[in-house]
XYZ file of C-alpha atoms in Angstrom:
244
model
C 86.845 129.216 87.066
C 85.095 126.744 89.321
C 84.535 127.155 93.043
C 86.867 124.197 93.607
C 89.723 125.827 91.675
C 89.230 129.102 93.577
C 89.344 127.181 96.882
C 92.493 125.290 95.878
C 94.153 128.481 94.599
C 93.468 130.304 97.846
C 94.680 127.306 99.808
C 97.996 127.199 97.976
C 98.533 130.971 98.140
C 97.657 131.281 101.823
C 99.762 128.243 102.644
C 102.743 129.726 100.825
C 102.398 133.045 102.642
C 102.241 131.339 106.023
C 105.003 128.773 105.448
C 108.081 130.788 106.462
C 106.516 132.154 109.640
C 105.043 128.815 110.659
C 108.360 127.028 110.218
C 110.250 129.573 112.281
C 107.676 130.035 115.044
C 106.679 126.371 115.274
C 103.032 127.257 114.832
C 100.408 125.324 112.955
C 100.197 126.798 109.433
C 97.066 127.564 107.467
C 95.612 124.205 106.462
C 92.598 124.090 104.201
C 89.922 122.280 106.151
C 92.521 121.738 108.899
C 94.016 118.839 106.928
C 97.705 118.558 107.696
C 100.261 118.115 110.467
C 102.640 120.472 112.213
C 105.229 119.622 114.859
C 108.414 121.044 116.369
C 111.086 119.670 118.687
C 114.265 120.955 120.321
C 117.401 119.272 118.987
C 119.260 118.070 122.116
C 122.489 117.484 120.183
C 122.612 121.187 119.300
C 121.401 123.362 122.200
C 119.504 126.413 120.991
C 118.327 124.783 117.770
C 114.808 123.585 117.063
C 113.554 121.350 114.255
C 110.164 122.128 112.735
C 108.104 120.101 110.299
C 104.738 120.417 108.679
C 102.883 118.668 105.924
C 99.958 120.301 104.172
C 97.332 118.905 101.837
C 98.175 119.971 98.281
C 95.625 118.424 95.961
C 93.518 115.334 95.690
C 90.464 113.522 94.580
C 87.839 113.764 97.285
C 87.285 114.440 100.959
C 86.533 111.624 103.371
C 86.268 111.006 107.091
C 90.057 110.615 107.071
C 90.717 113.933 105.321
C 91.293 114.746 101.678
C 92.477 111.817 99.618
C 95.472 113.007 97.665
C 98.949 114.431 98.011
C 100.668 116.184 100.918
C 103.905 118.160 100.799
C 106.687 118.134 103.417
C 108.453 121.199 104.826
C 111.335 120.984 107.301
C 113.482 123.644 108.927
C 116.125 124.107 111.584
C 115.754 127.390 113.483
C 117.642 129.034 116.322
C 116.072 130.514 119.439
C 114.921 134.089 118.981
C 115.518 134.112 115.235
C 112.563 133.979 112.863
C 114.725 133.136 109.846
C 115.358 129.400 109.334
C 119.000 128.333 109.276
C 118.312 125.437 106.911
C 115.211 124.205 105.081
C 113.832 121.382 102.982
C 110.722 121.214 100.818
C 109.278 118.336 98.829
C 106.024 118.530 96.916
C 103.809 115.429 96.860
C 105.930 113.806 99.573
C 103.048 111.604 100.750
C 99.866 110.270 99.232
C 96.795 109.552 101.311
C 94.026 107.343 99.948
C 92.390 104.180 101.286
C 95.526 103.928 103.408
C 95.387 107.302 105.125
C 98.280 109.556 106.136
C 97.638 109.897 109.876
C 100.622 111.291 111.760
C 103.917 113.186 111.478
C 106.591 113.166 114.211
C 110.211 114.247 114.687
C 112.882 111.874 116.018
C 116.040 113.277 117.645
C 117.658 109.988 118.649
C 121.451 109.685 118.420
C 121.864 109.205 114.669
C 125.613 109.970 114.603
C 126.543 109.290 110.976
C 130.058 110.781 111.099
C 132.116 112.174 114.007
C 130.870 115.650 113.069
C 127.459 114.971 111.579
C 124.274 113.913 113.299
C 120.996 113.284 111.508
C 117.442 113.711 112.746
C 114.455 111.619 111.824
C 110.974 112.224 110.464
C 108.434 109.504 111.223
C 105.080 109.198 109.463
C 102.167 106.836 110.016
C 99.673 105.411 107.522
C 96.591 103.465 108.523
C 93.945 101.595 106.552
C 90.228 101.695 107.297
C 89.408 98.029 106.650
C 88.876 95.762 109.657
C 89.174 92.490 107.751
C 92.144 93.651 105.663
C 94.028 95.801 108.205
C 97.016 97.880 107.156
C 99.251 99.937 109.425
C 102.644 101.258 108.387
C 105.218 103.536 110.006
C 108.091 105.045 107.995
C 111.368 106.667 109.058
C 113.465 109.110 107.020
C 116.758 110.694 108.137
C 117.975 114.201 107.263
C 121.289 116.006 107.710
C 122.047 119.736 107.753
C 124.407 120.886 105.014
C 124.844 124.655 105.061
C 121.457 126.284 104.543
C 119.712 123.129 103.358
C 118.500 119.855 104.814
C 119.169 116.721 102.794
C 117.520 113.293 103.076
C 120.030 110.449 103.455
C 117.574 107.671 104.325
C 114.056 107.707 102.875
C 110.922 105.915 104.035
C 112.371 102.911 105.836
C 109.441 100.783 107.041
C 109.931 100.494 110.808
C 106.552 98.917 111.502
C 104.158 97.027 109.248
C 100.965 95.222 110.166
C 98.517 93.601 107.791
C 96.864 90.489 106.503
C 93.377 89.130 105.989
C 90.876 87.567 108.385
C 87.115 87.235 108.821
C 86.919 89.799 111.611
C 86.280 87.141 114.245
C 88.868 84.375 114.130
C 89.863 82.773 110.836
C 92.687 84.275 108.840
C 96.344 85.250 108.885
C 97.935 88.455 110.132
C 101.585 89.498 110.071
C 103.696 92.090 111.855
C 107.180 93.407 111.064
C 108.971 95.572 113.628
C 112.319 97.172 112.766
C 114.792 99.027 114.967
C 117.799 101.005 113.785
C 121.290 101.113 115.296
C 124.508 102.824 114.247
C 127.077 100.290 113.062
C 130.806 100.268 113.801
C 131.725 100.100 110.100
C 131.234 102.792 107.484
C 130.696 103.279 103.763
C 131.717 106.413 101.842
C 132.452 108.098 105.167
C 129.020 107.480 106.722
C 128.368 104.926 109.448
C 126.558 101.791 108.320
C 123.072 101.356 109.756
C 122.068 98.040 111.315
C 118.375 97.186 110.982
C 116.950 94.462 113.232
C 113.694 92.992 111.946
C 111.373 90.933 114.130
C 108.524 89.221 112.274
C 105.501 87.491 113.723
C 102.508 85.732 112.179
C 99.145 85.128 113.814
C 96.987 82.326 112.407
C 93.380 81.795 113.439
C 91.037 78.892 112.674
C 87.485 78.016 113.629
C 84.466 80.027 114.791
C 83.116 81.304 118.080
C 84.225 79.285 121.105
C 85.954 76.855 118.754
C 88.318 79.573 117.605
C 91.963 78.639 117.854
C 94.787 81.067 117.215
C 98.527 80.934 117.537
C 101.322 83.426 117.027
C 104.707 82.464 115.636
C 107.644 84.834 116.074
C 110.670 84.350 113.866
C 114.275 84.826 114.924
C 115.405 88.467 114.512
C 117.135 89.234 111.218
C 119.935 91.816 110.936
C 120.341 93.826 107.741
C 123.090 96.368 107.048
C 122.230 99.560 105.178
C 125.223 101.183 103.459
C 125.635 104.736 102.224
C 126.380 104.936 98.494
C 127.652 108.508 98.482
C 124.165 110.060 98.259
C 121.730 107.884 100.206
C 121.480 104.757 102.282
C 120.447 101.910 100.000
C 117.202 100.351 101.271
C 116.474 96.736 100.219
C 113.307 95.813 98.380
C 110.461 95.294 100.815
C 111.981 97.615 103.402
C 110.931 100.892 101.750
C 107.487 102.486 101.858
C 105.827 104.350 99.035
């Protein structure tokens, strides 16, 4: 058995032992090399309930300045005040992959995602960021979850709410783009769940020339509205709107 396999085995075992307590207490779990994210937030729609989330490095290829390059799991829970046992949980192995485009942040979103008169979702937002200056990449994803008994279920997965990228020479010449998406609850419904209205605003920045002769201009397109409909299991996300 190699030193690496011993390290990974200990990491997995220790992480498993700490998971339940960390979820309930909203504490940062054991993270090998401190690579991972942990966050908690009160759920205003349900006084006395708290949402917790953490993502821990599972396995990968190599370590870098941005953390291990590889896969991260996702653990969610809803807990009540003064009770160490989660009321509902969710776990997904290999939920995210971090490589040249690094997994950089995990946040909870408790906006008013009222999907039915009796059911409100909460959001999980993640951020990925590339390391290249001349080929920049930045992406933010939103997933929505609902509580069903003792489990949490994803109903919207990895909607790209922000995307920035392109190619330029690092000084002036090149083209960069930006997509910004906001989400609203629609007045219509599909399979009992409210339709989601996505507003996309796209802009392009074009640069030409060098030094003082550099000329750049930004063009912003008219906002585009897209309706996401629930198919009985999930909201259907159009091609180009969903992250990996």
